[in-house]
């Protein structure tokens, strides 16, 4: 059974139809990249997956349960789906370590020492342990994003969503973040990544999904998509992106 | 000129200053501190009501804010001091207690009036500080499994509050000066005390000059302190 199954997902903002009919299923351990021109709905789609946007219609089945049902516990669900944002959104008034331990302590009622120990391990993993006690504003964008990844992992999610995690970074900082994501993928984390990093998509992803105009236009392995795109729009987009 | 010949600053200093720095300063400090703390509490509650999605609550608060902002502080103080006790007596009459008599101490009226008035203005400061916090902060909190309430109280409000503190300081200085309005409702603060002294001694120029000086001596250091706090909080803005 798929970990996440999305059926007929639609999202409109007033008159504007951003997602028209999206059907995707994501298997446990799968790494999925979402690519497409801006305005194609990929970020909105990702945000629907943890209900930061409420879909207008459709179903999202997580572990056999429809998360769009009224009685479904959204908070519980969000704990099992981590999210990283383009602009990191670290909490500026907390130290790096507090950023990581805050939610486990508050939401999961973890003991402070336990959370701190686990937090340090996670910071170690993303290469940020030496910065545990500084404030986020003193960090570079790449470092902030790595902390943000550790923060999301601290909730021990079953799946991670990345919304253009490297788009706001200086080019020389992108690599560190992608390496962390690469390691995560190797460990078998289920990941959905909206990205413009075609190299990462090709090397790390199991599946590439090309979206345009609120639809999934093409859904195949990255190798297949990059070397032999079927759809005209995919071809046009990739030739523009890959030639730059 | 007679006025000039009779100038006696030394006498006014000797007699008026001890009075100002006796009972009067006690009243000014009490009303300032208690009134200001209450104003922050009121401002915080009003701001929360304004950012809540409850339309009815929102409407009530907006009407209340317009009433407070559309009337002078002096009129509000007079209203609290003279009218509110009468209204309460009327209310008690209808509740079957016709003998109920109420007098409002001037200082209490001052604290109530000041805190409501300043609370209303401060609420707009806090509200805009809340709205100025990046939406991404709330989203990050929600994505970590926090409830909307937790995201608001644990993530947004601490930041909004911290950002509001420098503006609070300016209101504090204003409040000190506005305590002079309480002279009109019989509170023995600086202005009232000075006025009483003048009517006994006719040292008009001396007394009111000293009065102005006393406000300056309090307000200028306070304003400098506020600026200092502002600088520190800007430096630590992360």
CSV table of C-alpha atoms in Angstrom, one decimal:
chain,number,residue,atom,x,y,z
A,1,UNK,CA,0.0,0.0,0.0
A,2,UNK,CA,1.2,3.5,-0.8
A,3,UNK,CA,2.2,5.7,2.1
A,4,UNK,CA,0.4,8.6,0.5
A,5,UNK,CA,-2.2,8.5,-2.2
A,6,UNK,CA,-3.6,11.6,-3.7
A,7,UNK,CA,-6.7,11.4,-5.8
A,8,UNK,CA,-8.3,14.1,-7.9
A,9,UNK,CA,-6.8,16.9,-5.8
A,10,UNK,CA,-8.0,20.4,-6.7
A,11,UNK,CA,-7.2,23.8,-5.2
A,12,UNK,CA,-8.5,27.1,-6.2
A,13,UNK,CA,-7.8,30.6,-4.8
A,14,UNK,CA,-11.0,32.3,-5.6
A,15,UNK,CA,-11.3,32.2,-9.4
A,16,UNK,CA,-7.8,31.0,-9.9
A,17,UNK,CA,-7.5,27.2,-10.3
A,18,UNK,CA,-4.0,26.3,-9.2
A,19,UNK,CA,-4.5,22.5,-9.0
A,20,UNK,CA,-6.9,21.1,-11.4
A,21,UNK,CA,-6.7,17.3,-11.0
A,22,UNK,CA,-3.6,15.8,-9.4
A,23,UNK,CA,-3.3,12.1,-8.9
A,24,UNK,CA,-0.1,10.8,-7.4
A,25,UNK,CA,0.8,7.9,-5.1
A,26,UNK,CA,3.9,8.0,-3.0
A,27,UNK,CA,5.5,4.7,-1.8
A,28,UNK,CA,7.3,4.4,1.5
A,29,UNK,CA,11.0,5.2,1.0
A,30,UNK,CA,10.4,6.9,-2.3
A,31,UNK,CA,12.2,10.1,-3.2
A,32,UNK,CA,10.0,12.2,-5.5
A,33,UNK,CA,11.0,15.5,-7.2
A,34,UNK,CA,8.4,17.9,-8.4
A,35,UNK,CA,9.6,20.1,-11.3
A,36,UNK,CA,7.8,22.5,-13.5
A,37,UNK,CA,7.6,26.2,-14.5
A,38,UNK,CA,6.7,28.7,-11.8
A,39,UNK,CA,2.9,28.9,-11.3
A,40,UNK,CA,2.5,25.3,-12.3
A,41,UNK,CA,1.1,24.4,-8.9
A,42,UNK,CA,4.0,22.4,-7.5
A,43,UNK,CA,4.5,24.4,-4.3
A,44,UNK,CA,0.7,24.6,-3.7
A,45,UNK,CA,0.5,20.8,-4.2
A,46,UNK,CA,3.3,20.3,-1.6
A,47,UNK,CA,1.6,22.7,0.8
A,48,UNK,CA,-1.7,20.7,0.4
A,49,UNK,CA,0.1,17.6,1.5
A,50,UNK,CA,0.4,18.9,5.0
A,51,UNK,CA,-2.7,21.0,4.8
A,52,UNK,CA,-1.0,24.4,5.0
A,53,UNK,CA,-3.4,24.8,2.1
A,54,UNK,CA,-6.8,23.2,2.3
A,55,UNK,CA,-7.6,21.4,-0.9
A,56,UNK,CA,-10.8,22.5,-2.6
A,57,UNK,CA,-11.6,18.9,-3.7
A,58,UNK,CA,-10.1,15.5,-3.8
A,59,UNK,CA,-8.7,12.9,-1.4
A,60,UNK,CA,-5.4,12.5,0.3
A,61,UNK,CA,-5.1,9.0,1.8
A,62,UNK,CA,-2.3,8.7,4.3
A,63,UNK,CA,-1.7,5.2,5.7
A,64,UNK,CA,-5.2,4.2,4.6
A,65,UNK,CA,-6.9,7.2,6.2
A,66,UNK,CA,-8.4,10.2,4.3
A,67,UNK,CA,-6.8,13.2,6.0
A,68,UNK,CA,-9.3,15.6,4.5
A,69,UNK,CA,-12.1,14.1,6.6
A,70,UNK,CA,-13.4,16.5,9.2
A,71,UNK,CA,-12.7,14.3,12.2
A,72,UNK,CA,-9.2,13.6,11.2
A,73,UNK,CA,-6.5,14.9,13.6
A,74,UNK,CA,-4.5,17.3,11.5
A,75,UNK,CA,-1.9,18.0,14.2
A,76,UNK,CA,-1.1,14.4,14.6
A,77,UNK,CA,-0.7,14.0,10.9
A,78,UNK,CA,1.5,17.0,10.6
A,79,UNK,CA,3.8,15.5,13.2
A,80,UNK,CA,4.4,12.6,10.9
A,81,UNK,CA,5.1,14.8,7.8
A,82,UNK,CA,8.1,17.2,8.2
A,83,UNK,CA,8.4,20.3,6.1
A,84,UNK,CA,11.2,22.5,5.0
A,85,UNK,CA,10.6,25.9,3.5
A,86,UNK,CA,12.3,28.0,0.9
A,87,UNK,CA,13.0,30.7,3.5
A,88,UNK,CA,13.8,28.3,6.3
A,89,UNK,CA,11.4,30.0,8.8
A,90,UNK,CA,13.6,29.2,11.8
A,91,UNK,CA,12.3,30.8,15.0
A,92,UNK,CA,14.6,33.8,15.4
A,93,UNK,CA,14.3,34.2,19.2
A,94,UNK,CA,15.5,30.7,20.0
A,95,UNK,CA,18.9,29.2,19.7
A,96,UNK,CA,19.6,26.6,17.1
A,97,UNK,CA,19.2,23.8,19.6
A,98,UNK,CA,16.0,25.3,21.0
A,99,UNK,CA,14.6,25.5,17.5
A,100,UNK,CA,15.2,21.8,17.2
A,101,UNK,CA,13.9,20.7,20.6
A,102,UNK,CA,11.0,23.1,20.9
A,103,UNK,CA,8.3,21.1,19.1
A,104,UNK,CA,9.2,17.7,20.5
A,105,UNK,CA,9.0,19.1,24.0
A,106,UNK,CA,5.8,21.1,23.5
A,107,UNK,CA,3.9,18.8,21.1
A,108,UNK,CA,5.2,15.3,21.9
A,109,UNK,CA,6.0,16.1,25.6
A,110,UNK,CA,9.4,14.8,25.3
A,111,UNK,CA,11.7,15.3,28.4
A,112,UNK,CA,14.0,18.2,27.9
A,113,UNK,CA,17.2,16.1,28.4
A,114,UNK,CA,16.0,13.5,25.9
A,115,UNK,CA,15.1,16.1,23.4
A,116,UNK,CA,18.4,17.9,23.8
A,117,UNK,CA,20.4,14.8,23.4
A,118,UNK,CA,18.4,13.8,20.3
A,119,UNK,CA,18.6,17.4,19.0
A,120,UNK,CA,22.4,17.4,19.3
A,121,UNK,CA,22.5,14.1,17.4
A,122,UNK,CA,20.4,15.6,14.6
A,123,UNK,CA,22.5,18.8,14.5
A,124,UNK,CA,25.6,16.5,14.3
A,125,UNK,CA,24.0,14.8,11.4
A,126,UNK,CA,23.4,18.0,9.4
A,127,UNK,CA,26.8,19.3,10.4
A,128,UNK,CA,25.6,22.1,12.7
A,129,UNK,CA,26.4,20.8,16.1
A,130,UNK,CA,29.1,23.4,16.7
A,131,UNK,CA,26.4,26.1,16.3
A,132,UNK,CA,23.9,24.6,18.7
A,133,UNK,CA,23.9,27.6,21.0
A,134,UNK,CA,23.9,30.5,18.6
A,135,UNK,CA,20.9,32.3,17.2
A,136,UNK,CA,19.7,31.7,13.6
A,137,UNK,CA,20.5,35.3,12.5
A,138,UNK,CA,24.2,34.6,12.8
A,139,UNK,CA,24.0,31.7,10.3
A,140,UNK,CA,24.3,31.6,6.6
A,141,UNK,CA,21.2,30.6,4.6
A,142,UNK,CA,22.7,27.1,4.0
A,143,UNK,CA,23.3,26.6,7.6
A,144,UNK,CA,19.8,27.8,8.5
A,145,UNK,CA,18.3,25.4,6.1
A,146,UNK,CA,20.3,22.5,7.6
A,147,UNK,CA,19.0,23.5,11.0
A,148,UNK,CA,15.5,23.6,9.6
A,149,UNK,CA,15.9,20.1,8.3
A,150,UNK,CA,17.1,19.0,11.8
A,151,UNK,CA,14.1,20.7,13.3
A,152,UNK,CA,11.7,18.9,11.1
A,153,UNK,CA,13.5,15.5,11.7
A,154,UNK,CA,13.3,16.0,15.4
A,155,UNK,CA,9.6,15.2,15.2
A,156,UNK,CA,10.6,11.8,13.7
A,157,UNK,CA,8.4,12.2,10.6
A,158,UNK,CA,7.6,9.4,8.3
A,159,UNK,CA,7.9,11.7,5.3
A,160,UNK,CA,9.6,15.0,4.5
A,161,UNK,CA,8.4,17.7,2.2
A,162,UNK,CA,10.9,20.2,0.8
A,163,UNK,CA,9.5,23.4,-0.8
A,164,UNK,CA,12.4,24.7,-3.0
A,165,UNK,CA,14.9,24.3,-0.1
A,166,UNK,CA,17.8,25.7,-2.0
A,167,UNK,CA,16.2,28.5,-4.1
A,168,UNK,CA,17.0,31.2,-1.5
A,169,UNK,CA,20.6,30.2,-1.1
A,170,UNK,CA,23.8,31.6,-2.6
A,171,UNK,CA,25.1,29.1,-5.1
A,172,UNK,CA,28.1,28.0,-3.1
A,173,UNK,CA,25.8,27.1,-0.2
A,174,UNK,CA,23.5,24.9,-2.1
A,175,UNK,CA,25.8,21.8,-2.0
A,176,UNK,CA,25.8,21.4,1.8
A,177,UNK,CA,22.0,21.4,1.9
A,178,UNK,CA,21.7,19.0,-1.0
A,179,UNK,CA,24.2,16.6,0.7
A,180,UNK,CA,22.1,16.5,3.8
A,181,UNK,CA,19.1,15.7,1.7
A,182,UNK,CA,21.0,13.1,-0.2
A,183,UNK,CA,22.0,11.4,3.1
A,184,UNK,CA,18.4,11.4,4.2
A,185,UNK,CA,17.3,9.8,1.0
A,186,UNK,CA,20.0,7.1,1.4
A,187,UNK,CA,18.6,6.3,4.9
A,188,UNK,CA,15.3,5.6,3.2
A,189,UNK,CA,13.3,8.7,4.2
A,190,UNK,CA,10.3,9.2,2.0
A,191,UNK,CA,10.7,12.6,0.4
A,192,UNK,CA,8.8,15.0,-1.9
A,193,UNK,CA,11.0,17.8,-3.1
A,194,UNK,CA,10.0,20.8,-5.2
A,195,UNK,CA,13.2,21.9,-6.8
A,196,UNK,CA,15.0,23.5,-9.7
A,197,UNK,CA,18.2,21.5,-8.9
A,198,UNK,CA,18.1,19.2,-11.9
A,199,UNK,CA,21.4,17.5,-10.9
A,200,UNK,CA,19.9,16.6,-7.5
A,201,UNK,CA,16.8,15.3,-9.2
A,202,UNK,CA,18.7,13.2,-11.6
A,203,UNK,CA,21.1,11.7,-8.9
A,204,UNK,CA,18.9,11.3,-6.0
A,205,UNK,CA,15.2,11.0,-7.0
A,206,UNK,CA,13.5,7.7,-7.7
A,207,UNK,CA,10.7,9.5,-9.5
A,208,UNK,CA,10.3,12.9,-11.3
A,209,UNK,CA,7.0,14.5,-11.7
A,210,UNK,CA,6.6,17.4,-14.1
A,211,UNK,CA,3.7,19.7,-13.4
A,212,UNK,CA,2.2,22.4,-15.5
A,213,UNK,CA,-1.1,24.3,-15.4
A,214,UNK,CA,-2.3,22.4,-12.3
A,215,UNK,CA,-1.9,18.9,-13.8
A,216,UNK,CA,0.8,16.2,-13.6
A,217,UNK,CA,2.0,16.2,-17.1
A,218,UNK,CA,4.6,13.6,-16.9
A,219,UNK,CA,5.5,11.1,-14.2
A,220,UNK,CA,8.6,8.8,-14.7
A,221,UNK,CA,12.1,8.1,-13.5
A,222,UNK,CA,14.4,11.1,-13.7
A,223,UNK,CA,16.7,9.4,-16.1
A,224,UNK,CA,13.8,8.7,-18.4
A,225,UNK,CA,12.4,12.3,-18.1
A,226,UNK,CA,15.7,14.0,-18.6
A,227,UNK,CA,17.0,12.0,-21.5
A,228,UNK,CA,13.7,11.1,-23.2
A,229,UNK,CA,10.8,13.4,-22.2
A,230,UNK,CA,7.5,12.4,-23.8
A,231,UNK,CA,5.4,15.4,-23.4
A,232,UNK,CA,6.0,18.6,-25.5
A,233,UNK,CA,5.8,20.9,-22.5
A,234,UNK,CA,8.2,18.8,-20.5
A,235,UNK,CA,10.6,18.9,-23.5
A,236,UNK,CA,10.3,22.7,-23.8
A,237,UNK,CA,10.8,23.2,-20.0
A,238,UNK,CA,13.8,20.9,-19.7
A,239,UNK,CA,15.5,22.3,-22.7
A,240,UNK,CA,15.3,25.7,-21.2
A,241,UNK,CA,16.4,24.6,-17.8
A,242,UNK,CA,19.1,22.2,-18.7
A,243,UNK,CA,20.7,24.4,-21.3
A,244,UNK,CA,21.3,27.2,-18.8
B,1,UNK,CA,7.6,96.1,37.3
B,2,UNK,CA,6.0,94.6,40.3
B,3,UNK,CA,6.1,91.0,39.2
B,4,UNK,CA,9.8,91.2,38.6
B,5,UNK,CA,10.5,92.9,41.8
B,6,UNK,CA,8.7,90.2,43.8
B,7,UNK,CA,10.3,87.3,42.0
B,8,UNK,CA,11.4,84.8,44.7
B,9,UNK,CA,12.5,81.5,43.2
B,10,UNK,CA,14.4,80.6,46.4
B,11,UNK,CA,11.2,80.6,48.4
B,12,UNK,CA,9.2,78.7,45.8
B,13,UNK,CA,12.0,76.1,45.5
B,14,UNK,CA,12.1,75.6,49.3
B,15,UNK,CA,8.4,75.4,49.7
B,16,UNK,CA,7.0,73.9,46.5
B,17,UNK,CA,9.6,71.2,45.7
B,18,UNK,CA,9.1,69.2,49.0
B,19,UNK,CA,5.4,69.2,48.2
B,20,UNK,CA,5.9,68.0,44.7
B,21,UNK,CA,8.3,65.3,45.7
B,22,UNK,CA,6.1,64.3,48.6
B,23,UNK,CA,2.5,63.1,48.1
B,24,UNK,CA,2.3,64.4,44.5
B,25,UNK,CA,5.1,62.3,43.1
B,26,UNK,CA,3.6,59.3,44.8
B,27,UNK,CA,0.4,59.8,42.9
B,28,UNK,CA,2.1,60.4,39.6
B,29,UNK,CA,4.3,57.3,40.0
B,30,UNK,CA,1.4,55.1,41.1
B,31,UNK,CA,-0.8,56.1,38.3
B,32,UNK,CA,2.0,55.9,35.7
B,33,UNK,CA,3.2,52.4,36.8
B,34,UNK,CA,-0.1,50.8,37.6
B,35,UNK,CA,-1.9,52.5,34.7
B,36,UNK,CA,0.8,51.5,32.3
B,37,UNK,CA,0.9,47.9,33.3
B,38,UNK,CA,-2.9,47.6,33.1
B,39,UNK,CA,-2.7,49.4,29.7
B,40,UNK,CA,-0.4,46.7,28.4
B,41,UNK,CA,-2.7,44.0,29.6
B,42,UNK,CA,-5.7,45.7,28.1
B,43,UNK,CA,-3.9,46.4,24.9
B,44,UNK,CA,-2.8,42.8,24.7
B,45,UNK,CA,-6.4,41.5,25.2
B,46,UNK,CA,-7.8,44.0,22.7
B,47,UNK,CA,-5.1,43.1,20.1
B,48,UNK,CA,-5.9,39.4,20.6
B,49,UNK,CA,-9.6,40.1,20.0
B,50,UNK,CA,-8.8,42.0,16.9
B,51,UNK,CA,-6.6,39.3,15.3
B,52,UNK,CA,-9.1,36.6,16.2
B,53,UNK,CA,-11.4,35.3,13.5
B,54,UNK,CA,-14.5,36.0,15.7
B,55,UNK,CA,-16.4,38.6,13.7
B,56,UNK,CA,-18.7,39.7,16.6
B,57,UNK,CA,-15.8,40.1,19.1
B,58,UNK,CA,-13.9,42.0,16.4
B,59,UNK,CA,-16.8,44.3,15.8
B,60,UNK,CA,-17.3,45.0,19.5
B,61,UNK,CA,-13.6,45.8,19.9
B,62,UNK,CA,-13.5,48.1,16.9
B,63,UNK,CA,-16.5,50.1,18.2
B,64,UNK,CA,-14.9,50.4,21.6
B,65,UNK,CA,-11.6,51.5,20.1
B,66,UNK,CA,-13.3,54.2,18.0
B,67,UNK,CA,-15.1,55.5,21.0
B,68,UNK,CA,-11.9,55.8,23.0
B,69,UNK,CA,-9.9,57.3,20.2
B,70,UNK,CA,-12.7,59.7,19.2
B,71,UNK,CA,-13.0,61.3,22.6
B,72,UNK,CA,-10.4,63.3,24.6
B,73,UNK,CA,-8.5,61.7,27.4
B,74,UNK,CA,-9.6,64.5,29.7
B,75,UNK,CA,-13.3,63.8,29.0
B,76,UNK,CA,-12.7,60.1,29.6
B,77,UNK,CA,-11.2,60.9,33.0
B,78,UNK,CA,-14.0,63.2,33.9
B,79,UNK,CA,-16.5,60.5,32.8
B,80,UNK,CA,-14.9,57.8,34.9
B,81,UNK,CA,-14.6,60.1,37.9
B,82,UNK,CA,-18.1,61.7,37.9
B,83,UNK,CA,-20.4,59.7,35.7
B,84,UNK,CA,-19.4,56.1,36.3
B,85,UNK,CA,-20.1,56.2,40.1
B,86,UNK,CA,-23.6,57.6,39.3
B,87,UNK,CA,-24.2,54.9,36.7
B,88,UNK,CA,-23.3,52.3,39.2
B,89,UNK,CA,-25.6,53.8,41.8
B,90,UNK,CA,-28.4,53.7,39.2
B,91,UNK,CA,-27.6,50.1,38.5
B,92,UNK,CA,-27.6,49.2,42.1
B,93,UNK,CA,-31.0,51.0,42.5
B,94,UNK,CA,-32.5,48.7,39.9
B,95,UNK,CA,-30.9,45.8,41.6
B,96,UNK,CA,-32.8,46.6,44.8
B,97,UNK,CA,-30.1,48.5,46.7
B,98,UNK,CA,-31.4,52.1,46.7
B,99,UNK,CA,-29.1,53.3,49.5
B,100,UNK,CA,-25.9,52.3,47.7
B,101,UNK,CA,-23.6,55.3,47.5
B,102,UNK,CA,-20.4,55.3,45.6
B,103,UNK,CA,-17.4,57.7,45.4
B,104,UNK,CA,-14.6,57.1,43.1
B,105,UNK,CA,-11.1,58.0,44.5
B,106,UNK,CA,-9.4,60.4,42.0
B,107,UNK,CA,-6.4,58.1,41.8
B,108,UNK,CA,-8.5,55.1,41.0
B,109,UNK,CA,-10.4,57.0,38.3
B,110,UNK,CA,-7.1,58.2,36.9
B,111,UNK,CA,-5.7,54.6,36.7
B,112,UNK,CA,-8.9,53.3,35.1
B,113,UNK,CA,-9.1,56.1,32.6
B,114,UNK,CA,-5.4,56.1,31.7
B,115,UNK,CA,-5.2,52.4,31.3
B,116,UNK,CA,-8.2,52.1,29.1
B,117,UNK,CA,-7.1,55.1,26.9
B,118,UNK,CA,-3.5,53.9,26.6
B,119,UNK,CA,-4.5,50.3,26.3
B,120,UNK,CA,-6.5,51.2,23.3
B,121,UNK,CA,-3.6,52.9,21.5
B,122,UNK,CA,-1.2,50.2,22.7
B,123,UNK,CA,-3.5,47.5,21.3
B,124,UNK,CA,-3.0,48.9,17.8
B,125,UNK,CA,0.8,48.7,18.3
B,126,UNK,CA,0.6,45.1,19.4
B,127,UNK,CA,-1.9,44.2,16.7
B,128,UNK,CA,0.3,45.6,13.9
B,129,UNK,CA,3.3,43.9,15.5
B,130,UNK,CA,1.5,40.6,15.4
B,131,UNK,CA,0.5,41.1,11.8
B,132,UNK,CA,4.1,42.1,10.9
B,133,UNK,CA,5.4,38.7,12.0
B,134,UNK,CA,6.2,36.7,8.9
B,135,UNK,CA,3.4,34.2,8.0
B,136,UNK,CA,6.2,31.7,7.6
B,137,UNK,CA,6.7,31.6,11.3
B,138,UNK,CA,3.1,30.4,11.8
B,139,UNK,CA,3.4,27.9,9.0
B,140,UNK,CA,6.6,26.4,10.3
B,141,UNK,CA,5.0,26.0,13.7
B,142,UNK,CA,1.9,24.4,12.2
B,143,UNK,CA,4.0,22.1,10.1
B,144,UNK,CA,5.7,20.9,13.3
B,145,UNK,CA,2.4,19.9,14.7
B,146,UNK,CA,1.6,22.8,16.9
B,147,UNK,CA,-2.1,23.9,17.2
B,148,UNK,CA,-3.0,27.4,15.8
B,149,UNK,CA,-3.3,28.6,19.4
B,150,UNK,CA,0.2,27.3,20.3
B,151,UNK,CA,1.6,28.8,17.1
B,152,UNK,CA,0.1,32.2,18.1
B,153,UNK,CA,1.1,32.1,21.8
B,154,UNK,CA,4.4,30.4,21.6
B,155,UNK,CA,5.8,31.7,18.4
B,156,UNK,CA,4.1,34.8,17.1
B,157,UNK,CA,3.3,36.7,20.2
B,158,UNK,CA,6.7,36.5,21.9
B,159,UNK,CA,8.2,38.0,18.8
B,160,UNK,CA,5.5,40.6,18.4
B,161,UNK,CA,5.7,41.6,22.0
B,162,UNK,CA,9.5,42.0,21.9
B,163,UNK,CA,9.2,44.2,18.8
B,164,UNK,CA,6.6,46.4,20.5
B,165,UNK,CA,8.7,47.2,23.5
B,166,UNK,CA,10.4,50.3,22.1
B,167,UNK,CA,7.0,51.8,21.1
B,168,UNK,CA,5.7,51.1,24.6
B,169,UNK,CA,8.4,53.3,26.0
B,170,UNK,CA,7.2,56.3,24.0
B,171,UNK,CA,3.7,55.8,25.5
B,172,UNK,CA,5.2,55.6,28.9
B,173,UNK,CA,6.7,59.0,28.6
B,174,UNK,CA,3.4,60.4,27.3
B,175,UNK,CA,1.6,58.9,30.2
B,176,UNK,CA,3.8,60.6,32.7
B,177,UNK,CA,2.9,63.9,31.1
B,178,UNK,CA,-0.8,63.1,30.8
B,179,UNK,CA,-1.1,62.5,34.6
B,180,UNK,CA,-1.3,66.3,34.7
B,181,UNK,CA,-4.9,66.0,33.3
B,182,UNK,CA,-5.8,64.4,36.6
B,183,UNK,CA,-5.7,67.8,38.2
B,184,UNK,CA,-9.1,68.3,36.7
B,185,UNK,CA,-10.5,65.4,38.7
B,186,UNK,CA,-9.1,66.6,42.0
B,187,UNK,CA,-6.1,64.3,42.2
B,188,UNK,CA,-3.3,66.0,44.1
B,189,UNK,CA,-0.7,65.4,41.5
B,190,UNK,CA,2.0,67.9,40.3
B,191,UNK,CA,-0.2,70.4,38.6
B,192,UNK,CA,-2.9,70.5,41.3
B,193,UNK,CA,-0.3,70.8,44.0
B,194,UNK,CA,1.4,73.7,42.2
B,195,UNK,CA,-1.9,75.4,41.6
B,196,UNK,CA,-2.8,75.2,45.2
B,197,UNK,CA,0.6,76.6,46.2
B,198,UNK,CA,0.3,79.5,43.7
B,199,UNK,CA,-3.1,80.6,45.0
B,200,UNK,CA,-1.6,80.9,48.5
B,201,UNK,CA,1.6,82.6,47.6
B,202,UNK,CA,1.0,84.3,44.2
B,203,UNK,CA,4.4,83.1,43.1
B,204,UNK,CA,2.9,82.2,39.7
B,205,UNK,CA,6.0,82.5,37.5
B,206,UNK,CA,8.2,80.7,39.9
B,207,UNK,CA,5.8,77.8,40.7
B,208,UNK,CA,4.8,76.9,37.1
B,209,UNK,CA,8.4,77.2,35.9
B,210,UNK,CA,9.4,74.8,38.6
B,211,UNK,CA,6.5,72.5,37.7
B,212,UNK,CA,7.6,72.5,34.0
B,213,UNK,CA,11.1,71.8,35.2
B,214,UNK,CA,10.0,68.8,37.3
B,215,UNK,CA,8.3,67.2,34.3
B,216,UNK,CA,11.4,67.8,32.3
B,217,UNK,CA,13.6,66.3,34.9
B,218,UNK,CA,11.5,63.1,34.9
B,219,UNK,CA,10.7,62.8,31.2
B,220,UNK,CA,14.0,63.6,29.6
B,221,UNK,CA,15.9,60.8,31.4
B,222,UNK,CA,13.0,58.5,30.9
B,223,UNK,CA,13.0,59.3,27.1
B,224,UNK,CA,16.8,58.7,27.0
B,225,UNK,CA,16.2,55.3,28.8
B,226,UNK,CA,13.6,54.4,26.3
B,227,UNK,CA,16.0,55.2,23.4
B,228,UNK,CA,18.6,53.1,25.1
B,229,UNK,CA,16.3,50.1,25.4
B,230,UNK,CA,15.3,50.6,21.8
B,231,UNK,CA,18.9,50.5,20.7
B,232,UNK,CA,19.6,47.4,22.6
B,233,UNK,CA,16.5,45.6,21.3
B,234,UNK,CA,17.4,46.6,17.8
B,235,UNK,CA,20.9,45.2,18.2
B,236,UNK,CA,19.5,41.9,19.5
B,237,UNK,CA,16.9,41.7,16.8
B,238,UNK,CA,17.5,38.4,15.3
